């Protein structure tokens, strides 16, 4: 539903601006050039060019564009609350009305000055209105999001700009409502200062949904294991607190707390992650030699997803030109957060991180004698200290059942590591053990009924993705929305083929 709204927004906005430019005496074709159109609006309205450049700030730039559009609408004698509301919420209807209606004429900055409020007051009012309106849109309808890493390659690329649909799954009412606008969990230009206060905290609630999370949806969610972070450079979600606690401090929280700065985020303020939902509540997932099975059947593999392969040659080297330009393998990544997709291993062997189509082309090269999956064998995966910890690896994992709301399980010493965090952290109960007997909220019991649905999220670039295999289930309380549309993409210039691409 939001995808349709966004498409209408992206089409109707420039169509309306086309008509408005024509009335203002500007060549109307300029309305269809992204960002150049807002440069023209700045010129027409006398807006400082600094605001033009501030549009490029992720998320915050969204409300700046809305504000600039409202200022432009005022140049046509539209000053009322309803005018600004229509400009913000349905510009694909209202802007074409202004642009093509014979009853609306361009009055320009001089006409604005003759309105009873001062120009400065009008601009301030428009800025406040745009801020409030954009906050409502961002909270309950859709939000802009930028891909920061390659964990979803090549479904999503670094510096793809997305719209995240919040209505399909039901918009989540903010649990931490008092915060700095248009930023997530840290203040602008800071990686350590929180942007919110915990003085006001609301219970988890969602607005009515238009659909539900389905297998293979691309979902944005709050990182479940990011509630506690080491608030220092190089840590955060990049090196999660719980991983450091297990691997470096062997469970010694006191020493870790003494040596590092610790910050505890509310669930709605942990870092945003984006992955594909490979398992929904009630499913059983298993990975056998890199192949994912859901409920005993091979899972859907997106054609744009990547895996690592071990390629053996006859001793002849690969041509960089063929790899770069024919097969489109990244040898020297442009982005600092990206990784090469080609790595020599010695003994005529190489690791390729490639899609199925790309590796099929590699197999046809005359120097290639063998191609096989590169099987990762590292341990220390979810659920950590269970018996499975000694045998489960990223490419041989499970079987594991995903908890479902309303289902009751019998707790045992074997499955407790799987469910402990759900019971204590996500569903807020006190769990202790007394002489082998489980005690939940002061009552002895070995039964537990789940309050929420849970999901299994994995990256399409599975060998380079920190996902549910490493930190477990995603509770419904952490779900932000559905990734719906790529509205812009950039790498050394616009990637035009990706703009307005629907995410599948």
Short mmCIF file of C-alpha atoms in Angstrom, two decimals:
data_model
loop_
_atom_site.label_atom_id
_atom_site.label_comp_id
_atom_site.label_asym_id
_atom_site.label_seq_id
_atom_site.Cartn_x
_atom_site.Cartn_y
_atom_site.Cartn_z
CA UNK A 1 0.00 0.00 0.00
CA UNK A 2 2.75 2.43 0.94
CA UNK A 3 4.62 1.50 -2.25
CA UNK A 4 1.65 2.84 -4.25
CA UNK A 5 1.60 6.01 -2.11
CA UNK A 6 5.33 6.56 -2.62
CA UNK A 7 5.11 5.99 -6.37
CA UNK A 8 2.23 8.48 -6.60
CA UNK A 9 4.28 10.92 -4.47
CA UNK A 10 7.36 10.59 -6.70
CA UNK A 11 5.35 10.97 -9.91
CA UNK A 12 2.77 13.57 -8.83
CA UNK A 13 5.23 15.91 -7.10
CA UNK A 14 7.26 16.78 -10.23
CA UNK A 15 4.11 16.90 -12.39
CA UNK A 16 2.69 19.54 -10.05
CA UNK A 17 6.00 21.42 -9.95
CA UNK A 18 6.00 21.34 -13.78
CA UNK A 19 2.81 23.38 -13.87
CA UNK A 20 3.96 25.66 -11.05
CA UNK A 21 7.28 26.37 -12.80
CA UNK A 22 5.40 27.25 -15.97
CA UNK A 23 3.25 29.76 -14.08
CA UNK A 24 6.37 31.19 -12.43
CA UNK A 25 8.08 31.73 -15.80
CA UNK A 26 10.60 28.91 -15.41
CA UNK A 27 11.25 26.29 -18.09
CA UNK A 28 8.86 23.56 -16.86
CA UNK A 29 11.05 20.60 -17.94
CA UNK A 30 13.38 21.47 -15.05
CA UNK A 31 10.75 20.09 -12.68
CA UNK A 32 11.71 16.54 -13.69
CA UNK A 33 15.41 16.78 -12.78
CA UNK A 34 15.87 15.48 -9.22
CA UNK A 35 17.30 18.04 -6.79
CA UNK A 36 17.81 20.60 -9.57
CA UNK A 37 14.09 21.28 -9.21
CA UNK A 38 14.53 22.20 -5.54
CA UNK A 39 17.51 24.39 -6.49
CA UNK A 40 15.11 26.34 -8.73
CA UNK A 41 12.60 26.54 -5.87
CA UNK A 42 15.30 28.05 -3.65
CA UNK A 43 15.97 30.69 -6.31
CA UNK A 44 12.30 31.54 -6.77
CA UNK A 45 11.56 31.76 -3.04
CA UNK A 46 14.79 33.39 -1.88
CA UNK A 47 15.69 30.39 0.28
CA UNK A 48 19.29 30.24 1.43
CA UNK A 49 21.20 27.63 -0.60
CA UNK A 50 22.38 25.98 2.62
CA UNK A 51 18.91 24.46 2.89
CA UNK A 52 19.34 22.91 -0.56
CA UNK A 53 22.45 21.05 0.57
CA UNK A 54 20.84 20.00 3.84
CA UNK A 55 18.34 17.97 1.80
CA UNK A 56 21.07 15.39 1.28
CA UNK A 57 21.23 14.52 4.98
CA UNK A 58 19.63 11.07 5.34
CA UNK A 59 16.20 11.17 7.00
CA UNK A 60 16.34 14.85 8.09
CA UNK A 61 16.53 15.95 4.46
CA UNK A 62 13.04 14.52 3.99
CA UNK A 63 11.39 17.25 6.10
CA UNK A 64 13.55 20.00 4.56
CA UNK A 65 12.18 19.16 1.10
CA UNK A 66 8.64 19.26 2.50
CA UNK A 67 9.33 22.68 4.06
CA UNK A 68 10.75 24.04 0.79
CA UNK A 69 7.66 22.78 -1.06
CA UNK A 70 5.38 24.55 1.45
CA UNK A 71 7.32 27.79 0.97
CA UNK A 72 6.89 27.43 -2.80
CA UNK A 73 3.15 26.80 -2.42
CA UNK A 74 2.94 30.09 -0.50
CA UNK A 75 4.19 31.86 -3.66
CA UNK A 76 0.80 30.96 -5.13
CA UNK A 77 -1.18 32.60 -2.32
CA UNK A 78 -1.72 29.37 -0.35
CA UNK A 79 -1.17 30.15 3.34
CA UNK A 80 -3.78 28.18 5.25
CA UNK A 81 -3.36 25.13 7.46
CA UNK A 82 -5.32 22.99 4.99
CA UNK A 83 -3.12 24.17 2.10
CA UNK A 84 0.00 23.08 3.94
CA UNK A 85 -1.58 19.81 5.06
CA UNK A 86 -2.54 18.90 1.50
CA UNK A 87 0.92 19.89 0.29
CA UNK A 88 2.49 17.54 2.83
CA UNK A 89 0.18 14.53 2.69
CA UNK A 90 -1.14 14.45 -0.89
CA UNK A 91 1.25 16.54 -3.03
CA UNK A 92 0.53 14.24 -5.98
CA UNK A 93 -3.01 15.69 -5.97
CA UNK A 94 -2.59 19.19 -4.57
CA UNK A 95 0.50 20.36 -6.46
CA UNK A 96 -0.98 19.47 -9.87
CA UNK A 97 -4.11 21.37 -8.83
CA UNK A 98 -2.01 24.48 -8.09
CA UNK A 99 0.05 24.02 -11.24
CA UNK A 100 -2.79 23.54 -13.69
CA UNK A 101 -5.81 25.28 -12.14
CA UNK A 102 -6.81 28.49 -13.92
CA UNK A 103 -8.03 29.85 -10.57
CA UNK A 104 -4.57 29.80 -8.96
CA UNK A 105 -1.93 32.31 -10.03
CA UNK A 106 1.68 32.89 -9.13
CA UNK A 107 2.11 35.87 -6.77
CA UNK A 108 5.80 35.39 -5.97
CA UNK A 109 7.79 36.66 -2.97
CA UNK A 110 6.25 40.14 -3.29
CA UNK A 111 2.78 38.68 -2.97
CA UNK A 112 3.83 36.79 0.15
CA UNK A 113 5.03 40.05 1.72
CA UNK A 114 1.54 41.56 1.36
CA UNK A 115 0.01 38.74 3.39
CA UNK A 116 -0.83 39.84 6.95
CA UNK A 117 1.92 37.76 8.55
CA UNK A 118 5.53 38.73 7.96
CA UNK A 119 7.57 36.64 5.57
CA UNK A 120 9.81 35.52 8.44
CA UNK A 121 6.78 34.44 10.47
CA UNK A 122 5.40 32.50 7.51
CA UNK A 123 8.70 30.72 7.00
CA UNK A 124 8.93 29.81 10.68
CA UNK A 125 5.32 28.57 10.67
CA UNK A 126 6.00 26.52 7.54
CA UNK A 127 9.16 25.07 9.11
CA UNK A 128 7.32 24.06 12.29
CA UNK A 129 4.45 22.59 10.29
CA UNK A 130 6.82 20.66 8.02
CA UNK A 131 8.70 19.30 11.05
CA UNK A 132 5.53 18.07 12.72
CA UNK A 133 4.08 16.68 9.50
CA UNK A 134 7.31 14.92 8.51
CA UNK A 135 7.60 13.45 12.01
CA UNK A 136 4.10 12.00 11.72
CA UNK A 137 4.86 10.62 8.25
CA UNK A 138 8.17 9.16 9.42
CA UNK A 139 6.61 7.59 12.51
CA UNK A 140 3.41 6.14 11.09
CA UNK A 141 3.56 5.98 7.27
CA UNK A 142 7.04 5.57 5.80
CA UNK A 143 10.64 6.36 6.63
CA UNK A 144 13.78 6.89 4.58
CA UNK A 145 16.61 4.44 5.15
CA UNK A 146 20.11 4.11 3.70
CA UNK A 147 21.88 0.76 3.19
CA UNK A 148 25.15 0.96 5.15
CA UNK A 149 26.71 -2.49 4.56
CA UNK A 150 26.85 -5.29 2.00
CA UNK A 151 24.92 -7.90 3.99
CA UNK A 152 22.04 -7.83 1.47
CA UNK A 153 24.12 -7.76 -1.73
CA UNK A 154 23.13 -7.77 -4.50
CA UNK A 155 19.48 -7.41 -3.64
CA UNK A 156 20.35 -4.12 -1.94
CA UNK A 157 23.58 -2.22 -2.46
CA UNK A 158 25.50 0.11 -0.20
CA UNK A 159 24.08 3.63 -0.63
CA UNK A 160 20.70 2.46 -1.86
CA UNK A 161 18.15 4.92 -0.42
CA UNK A 162 14.94 3.14 0.57
CA UNK A 163 11.45 3.90 1.72
CA UNK A 164 10.36 1.66 4.58
CA UNK A 165 6.62 0.97 4.66
CA UNK A 166 5.32 1.14 8.24
CA UNK A 167 1.63 0.65 7.50
CA UNK A 168 1.61 -2.89 6.10
CA UNK A 169 2.68 -4.52 9.38
CA UNK A 170 0.97 -1.84 11.47
CA UNK A 171 2.87 1.27 12.52
CA UNK A 172 4.49 0.88 15.92
CA UNK A 173 3.60 3.55 18.47
CA UNK A 174 6.92 4.98 19.74
CA UNK A 175 7.90 3.41 23.05
CA UNK A 176 10.43 6.19 23.64
CA UNK A 177 8.49 9.21 22.34
CA UNK A 178 10.62 12.07 23.68
CA UNK A 179 13.61 12.39 21.37
CA UNK A 180 15.43 14.75 19.02
CA UNK A 181 13.55 14.90 15.68
CA UNK A 182 14.72 13.12 12.53
CA UNK A 183 17.52 11.13 14.11
CA UNK A 184 17.39 7.62 15.48
CA UNK A 185 19.38 6.84 18.62
CA UNK A 186 22.27 9.32 18.68
CA UNK A 187 22.43 13.09 18.35
CA UNK A 188 23.51 14.57 14.99
CA UNK A 189 27.27 14.35 14.38
CA UNK A 190 27.70 12.13 17.45
CA UNK A 191 28.12 8.39 17.88
CA UNK A 192 27.93 8.38 21.67
CA UNK A 193 25.35 10.96 22.86
CA UNK A 194 21.79 9.52 22.99
CA UNK A 195 19.11 11.46 21.13
CA UNK A 196 16.30 10.49 23.51
CA UNK A 197 15.30 10.42 27.16
CA UNK A 198 13.98 7.39 29.05
CA UNK A 199 11.88 9.52 31.40
CA UNK A 200 8.80 8.74 29.31
CA UNK A 201 8.34 5.13 28.22
CA UNK A 202 5.19 3.64 26.69
CA UNK A 203 4.07 0.04 26.37
CA UNK A 204 4.44 -1.78 23.06
CA UNK A 205 1.48 -1.10 20.76
CA UNK A 206 0.83 -1.11 17.02
CA UNK A 207 -1.78 0.53 14.87
CA UNK A 208 -4.02 -1.80 12.84
CA UNK A 209 -2.09 -3.61 10.12
CA UNK A 210 -2.89 -4.01 6.41
CA UNK A 211 -0.95 -7.28 6.22
CA UNK A 212 1.48 -9.48 8.09
CA UNK A 213 5.12 -10.44 7.80
CA UNK A 214 5.53 -13.14 5.19
CA UNK A 215 8.42 -15.41 4.41
CA UNK A 216 10.93 -13.70 2.12
CA UNK A 217 9.79 -10.16 2.93
CA UNK A 218 12.69 -7.72 3.26
CA UNK A 219 12.21 -6.28 6.74
CA UNK A 220 13.72 -3.40 8.70
CA UNK A 221 13.89 -4.02 12.45
CA UNK A 222 15.65 -2.87 15.59
CA UNK A 223 18.71 -5.00 16.32
CA UNK A 224 17.46 -7.28 19.15
CA UNK A 225 20.91 -7.82 20.65
CA UNK A 226 21.64 -4.08 20.47
CA UNK A 227 19.77 -3.18 23.64
CA UNK A 228 23.10 -3.09 25.48
CA UNK A 229 26.14 -1.72 23.65
CA UNK A 230 29.71 -0.79 24.36
CA UNK A 231 29.41 2.93 23.64
CA UNK A 232 32.86 3.35 22.12
CA UNK A 233 34.33 3.54 18.63
CA UNK A 234 34.66 0.12 17.00
CA UNK A 235 31.97 -1.50 19.15
CA UNK A 236 28.24 -0.71 19.10
CA UNK A 237 26.47 -3.00 16.63
CA UNK A 238 29.71 -3.56 14.75
CA UNK A 239 31.05 -5.61 17.67
CA UNK A 240 28.04 -6.37 19.89
CA UNK A 241 28.27 -6.22 23.64
CA UNK A 242 27.00 -9.78 24.12
CA UNK A 243 29.61 -11.16 21.74
CA UNK A 244 32.38 -9.35 23.61
CA UNK A 245 30.95 -10.54 26.95
CA UNK A 246 30.99 -14.18 25.78
CA UNK A 247 34.22 -14.33 23.82
CA UNK A 248 36.53 -11.90 25.62
CA UNK A 249 35.17 -11.72 29.17
CA UNK A 250 33.65 -15.22 29.44
CA UNK A 251 30.51 -13.87 31.09
CA UNK A 252 32.30 -11.55 33.57
CA UNK A 253 30.01 -8.50 33.37
CA UNK A 254 31.65 -6.69 36.28
CA UNK A 255 35.05 -6.56 34.58
CA UNK A 256 33.55 -5.57 31.23
CA UNK A 257 31.55 -2.76 32.86
CA UNK A 258 34.67 -1.56 34.65
CA UNK A 259 36.69 -1.37 31.45
CA UNK A 260 34.15 0.01 28.96
CA UNK A 261 31.41 2.62 28.63
CA UNK A 262 28.07 0.82 28.52
CA UNK A 263 24.79 2.20 27.15
CA UNK A 264 21.41 0.47 27.39
CA UNK A 265 18.99 1.32 24.57
CA UNK A 266 15.21 0.86 24.68
CA UNK A 267 14.16 -1.70 22.03
CA UNK A 268 12.85 0.99 19.65
CA UNK A 269 16.16 2.87 19.83
CA UNK A 270 18.56 0.05 19.00
CA UNK A 271 20.28 0.26 15.60
CA UNK A 272 18.17 -0.47 12.53
CA UNK A 273 18.96 -3.66 10.63
CA UNK A 274 17.61 -4.85 7.29
CA UNK A 275 17.40 -8.54 6.40
CA UNK A 276 15.15 -11.03 4.63
CA UNK A 277 12.61 -12.87 6.76
CA UNK A 278 13.46 -16.51 6.06
CA UNK A 279 11.27 -17.96 8.80
CA UNK A 280 8.04 -16.83 10.45
CA UNK A 281 6.55 -17.81 13.81
CA UNK A 282 5.91 -21.56 13.97
CA UNK A 283 8.42 -22.48 11.22
CA UNK A 284 11.34 -24.85 11.69
CA UNK A 285 14.50 -23.74 9.93
CA UNK A 286 17.64 -25.71 9.14
CA UNK A 287 20.77 -25.09 7.07
CA UNK A 288 22.51 -28.10 5.52
CA UNK A 289 25.78 -27.43 3.68
CA UNK A 290 24.76 -23.80 2.93
CA UNK A 291 21.23 -24.75 1.74
CA UNK A 292 18.36 -23.35 3.79
CA UNK A 293 15.34 -25.52 4.56
CA UNK A 294 12.06 -24.24 6.00
CA UNK A 295 9.69 -26.88 7.39
CA UNK A 296 11.70 -29.56 5.61
CA UNK A 297 11.55 -27.92 2.17
CA UNK A 298 14.27 -25.98 0.35
CA UNK A 299 13.74 -22.27 0.88
CA UNK A 300 13.41 -19.62 -1.79
CA UNK A 301 16.77 -18.23 -2.91
CA UNK A 302 16.60 -14.69 -4.36
CA UNK A 303 18.39 -14.58 -7.72
CA UNK A 304 20.27 -11.47 -6.57
CA UNK A 305 21.59 -13.10 -3.38
CA UNK A 306 25.29 -13.89 -3.02
CA UNK A 307 27.22 -16.79 -1.55
CA UNK A 308 30.91 -17.53 -1.23
CA UNK A 309 32.41 -20.15 -3.52
CA UNK A 310 35.82 -21.83 -3.55
CA UNK A 311 37.14 -21.74 -7.11
CA UNK A 312 40.14 -23.82 -8.23
CA UNK A 313 42.07 -22.98 -11.40
CA UNK A 314 44.63 -24.73 -13.58
CA UNK A 315 47.27 -22.24 -12.46
CA UNK A 316 46.43 -19.46 -14.91
CA UNK A 317 45.40 -16.18 -13.31
CA UNK A 318 42.07 -14.42 -13.75
CA UNK A 319 41.81 -11.33 -15.93
CA UNK A 320 40.88 -8.29 -13.83
CA UNK A 321 39.09 -6.82 -16.83
CA UNK A 322 36.91 -9.94 -17.27
CA UNK A 323 36.06 -10.08 -13.57
CA UNK A 324 35.21 -6.37 -13.36
CA UNK A 325 33.48 -5.69 -16.64
CA UNK A 326 32.16 -9.02 -17.89
CA UNK A 327 31.15 -10.82 -14.68
CA UNK A 328 30.85 -7.64 -12.53
CA UNK A 329 32.88 -8.91 -9.57
CA UNK A 330 34.08 -6.15 -7.22
CA UNK A 331 37.85 -6.43 -6.91
CA UNK A 332 38.58 -3.00 -5.42
CA UNK A 333 35.44 -1.77 -3.56
CA UNK A 334 34.71 1.95 -3.64
CA UNK A 335 33.01 2.10 -0.23
CA UNK A 336 35.03 1.81 2.97
CA UNK A 337 32.36 -0.45 4.49
CA UNK A 338 32.35 -2.77 1.48
CA UNK A 339 34.47 -5.88 0.93
CA UNK A 340 36.08 -7.33 -2.22
CA UNK A 341 34.20 -10.18 -3.88
CA UNK A 342 37.39 -11.88 -5.04
CA UNK A 343 40.15 -13.13 -2.75
CA UNK A 344 43.21 -15.32 -3.65
CA UNK A 345 43.78 -18.17 -1.16
CA UNK A 346 46.95 -19.75 -2.55
CA UNK A 347 47.38 -23.19 -4.21
CA UNK A 348 45.44 -21.94 -7.27
CA UNK A 349 42.32 -21.36 -5.18
CA UNK A 350 40.17 -18.25 -4.87
CA UNK A 351 37.09 -17.25 -2.92
CA UNK A 352 34.33 -15.57 -4.93
CA UNK A 353 31.35 -13.84 -3.31
CA UNK A 354 28.89 -14.03 -6.17
CA UNK A 355 25.31 -14.54 -7.32
CA UNK A 356 24.26 -17.80 -9.00
CA UNK A 357 24.40 -16.14 -12.44
CA UNK A 358 27.85 -14.69 -11.79
CA UNK A 359 29.33 -17.98 -10.59
CA UNK A 360 27.82 -19.72 -13.65
CA UNK A 361 29.89 -17.33 -15.80
CA UNK A 362 32.99 -18.04 -13.70
CA UNK A 363 32.56 -21.79 -14.31
CA UNK A 364 32.77 -21.18 -18.06
CA UNK A 365 36.18 -19.46 -17.87
CA UNK A 366 38.90 -21.63 -19.48
CA UNK A 367 41.19 -21.61 -16.43
CA UNK A 368 38.55 -22.85 -13.95
CA UNK A 369 38.67 -26.56 -13.07
CA UNK A 370 36.39 -26.74 -10.02
CA UNK A 371 33.75 -24.62 -8.21
CA UNK A 372 32.17 -25.54 -4.87
CA UNK A 373 30.45 -23.82 -1.98
CA UNK A 374 32.86 -22.36 0.55
CA UNK A 375 31.63 -23.93 3.79
CA UNK A 376 32.08 -21.76 6.88
CA UNK A 377 32.92 -23.77 10.00
CA UNK A 378 33.22 -21.15 12.74
CA UNK A 379 31.30 -21.76 15.98
CA UNK A 380 29.93 -19.51 18.74
CA UNK A 381 26.51 -19.11 17.17
CA UNK A 382 23.07 -18.83 18.72
CA UNK A 383 22.05 -20.28 21.18
CA UNK A 384 25.65 -20.19 22.46
CA UNK A 385 25.96 -22.31 25.59
CA UNK A 386 23.57 -25.09 24.54
CA UNK A 387 24.68 -28.54 23.45
CA UNK A 388 24.27 -27.43 19.85
CA UNK A 389 26.99 -24.82 20.33
CA UNK A 390 29.68 -27.40 19.63
CA UNK A 391 28.18 -28.50 16.31
CA UNK A 392 26.16 -25.68 14.68
CA UNK A 393 27.98 -23.46 12.18
CA UNK A 394 26.82 -20.73 9.75
CA UNK A 395 26.39 -23.31 6.96
CA UNK A 396 25.17 -26.26 9.03
CA UNK A 397 22.66 -24.96 11.53
CA UNK A 398 19.59 -26.30 13.29
CA UNK A 399 16.94 -27.62 13.12
CA UNK A 400 15.42 -24.82 15.19
CA UNK A 401 11.74 -24.03 15.84
CA UNK A 402 10.70 -20.36 15.79
CA UNK A 403 8.44 -19.41 18.74
CA UNK A 404 4.83 -18.47 18.02
CA UNK A 405 2.41 -16.35 20.05
CA UNK A 406 0.11 -18.46 22.23
CA UNK A 407 2.12 -21.69 21.93
CA UNK A 408 3.23 -23.32 25.20
CA UNK A 409 6.55 -25.15 25.50
CA UNK A 410 8.04 -27.31 28.22
CA UNK A 411 11.28 -25.81 29.50
CA UNK A 412 14.30 -28.06 29.92
CA UNK A 413 17.97 -27.53 30.64
CA UNK A 414 18.61 -28.25 26.94
CA UNK A 415 16.23 -25.71 25.43
CA UNK A 416 16.53 -23.00 28.10
CA UNK A 417 19.41 -21.22 26.24
CA UNK A 418 17.07 -20.92 23.23
CA UNK A 419 14.21 -19.34 25.18
CA UNK A 420 15.89 -17.55 28.09
CA UNK A 421 16.30 -14.18 26.36
CA UNK A 422 12.72 -14.29 25.08
CA UNK A 423 11.37 -14.85 28.57
CA UNK A 424 13.54 -12.35 30.43
CA UNK A 425 14.32 -9.58 27.90
CA UNK A 426 11.66 -9.51 25.19
CA UNK A 427 8.69 -10.54 27.38
CA UNK A 428 9.96 -9.04 30.66
CA UNK A 429 9.63 -11.91 33.16
CA UNK A 430 11.91 -12.86 36.02
CA UNK A 431 13.37 -16.32 35.46
CA UNK A 432 15.42 -18.14 38.08
CA UNK A 433 16.34 -21.73 38.86
CA UNK A 434 15.96 -23.36 42.26
CA UNK A 435 17.40 -26.87 42.68
CA UNK A 436 16.72 -27.70 39.07
CA UNK A 437 13.21 -26.21 39.16
CA UNK A 438 12.40 -23.20 36.95
CA UNK A 439 10.75 -20.23 38.69
CA UNK A 440 9.03 -17.57 36.57
CA UNK A 441 7.82 -14.43 38.36
CA UNK A 442 8.07 -16.27 41.68
CA UNK A 443 6.04 -19.31 40.59
CA UNK A 444 7.63 -22.78 40.07
CA UNK A 445 6.84 -24.06 36.56
CA UNK A 446 8.35 -25.82 33.58
CA UNK A 447 5.76 -24.44 31.13
CA UNK A 448 5.96 -21.17 29.22
CA UNK A 449 3.47 -19.58 26.78
CA UNK A 450 4.86 -17.06 24.31
CA UNK A 451 3.32 -13.57 24.28
CA UNK A 452 4.65 -12.50 20.88
CA UNK A 453 5.48 -13.86 17.46
CA UNK A 454 9.14 -14.23 16.51
CA UNK A 455 10.98 -14.22 13.18
CA UNK A 456 14.21 -15.50 11.67
CA UNK A 457 16.10 -12.89 9.64
CA UNK A 458 19.07 -13.57 7.36
CA UNK A 459 21.07 -11.49 4.90
CA UNK A 460 20.98 -12.30 1.18
CA UNK A 461 24.79 -12.09 1.23
CA UNK A 462 24.76 -14.84 3.80
CA UNK A 463 28.47 -15.39 4.32
CA UNK A 464 28.91 -11.68 5.07
CA UNK A 465 25.86 -11.09 7.21
CA UNK A 466 25.50 -10.75 10.95
CA UNK A 467 22.01 -12.18 11.33
CA UNK A 468 19.77 -14.48 13.37
CA UNK A 469 22.33 -17.29 13.26
CA UNK A 470 24.51 -15.14 15.52
CA UNK A 471 22.01 -13.49 17.85
CA UNK A 472 18.72 -15.38 17.54
CA UNK A 473 15.09 -14.47 17.06
CA UNK A 474 13.59 -11.09 16.15
CA UNK A 475 10.52 -10.33 18.30
CA UNK A 476 7.54 -8.62 16.68
CA UNK A 477 8.15 -5.73 19.08
CA UNK A 478 11.38 -4.94 17.20
CA UNK A 479 9.87 -4.84 13.69
CA UNK A 480 9.98 -1.36 12.10
CA UNK A 481 8.48 -2.02 8.68
CA UNK A 482 8.76 -3.50 5.21
CA UNK A 483 11.44 -2.31 2.79
CA UNK A 484 9.34 -1.30 -0.22
CA UNK A 485 11.10 0.91 -2.77
CA UNK A 486 14.55 2.17 -3.75
CA UNK A 487 13.99 5.87 -4.46
CA UNK A 488 17.63 6.76 -5.10
CA UNK A 489 21.01 5.04 -5.37
CA UNK A 490 24.51 6.44 -5.51
CA UNK A 491 28.05 5.30 -6.21
CA UNK A 492 30.32 7.80 -7.92
CA UNK A 493 27.10 9.23 -9.34
CA UNK A 494 23.47 8.11 -9.54
CA UNK A 495 22.82 4.42 -10.28
CA UNK A 496 19.91 5.20 -12.59
CA UNK A 497 18.80 1.59 -13.12
CA UNK A 498 18.09 1.18 -9.43
CA UNK A 499 15.96 4.32 -8.95
CA UNK A 500 12.26 3.56 -8.30
CA UNK A 501 13.03 -0.15 -8.12
CA UNK A 502 10.54 -2.17 -6.05
CA UNK A 503 12.28 -4.39 -3.49
CA UNK A 504 11.59 -8.10 -3.85
#
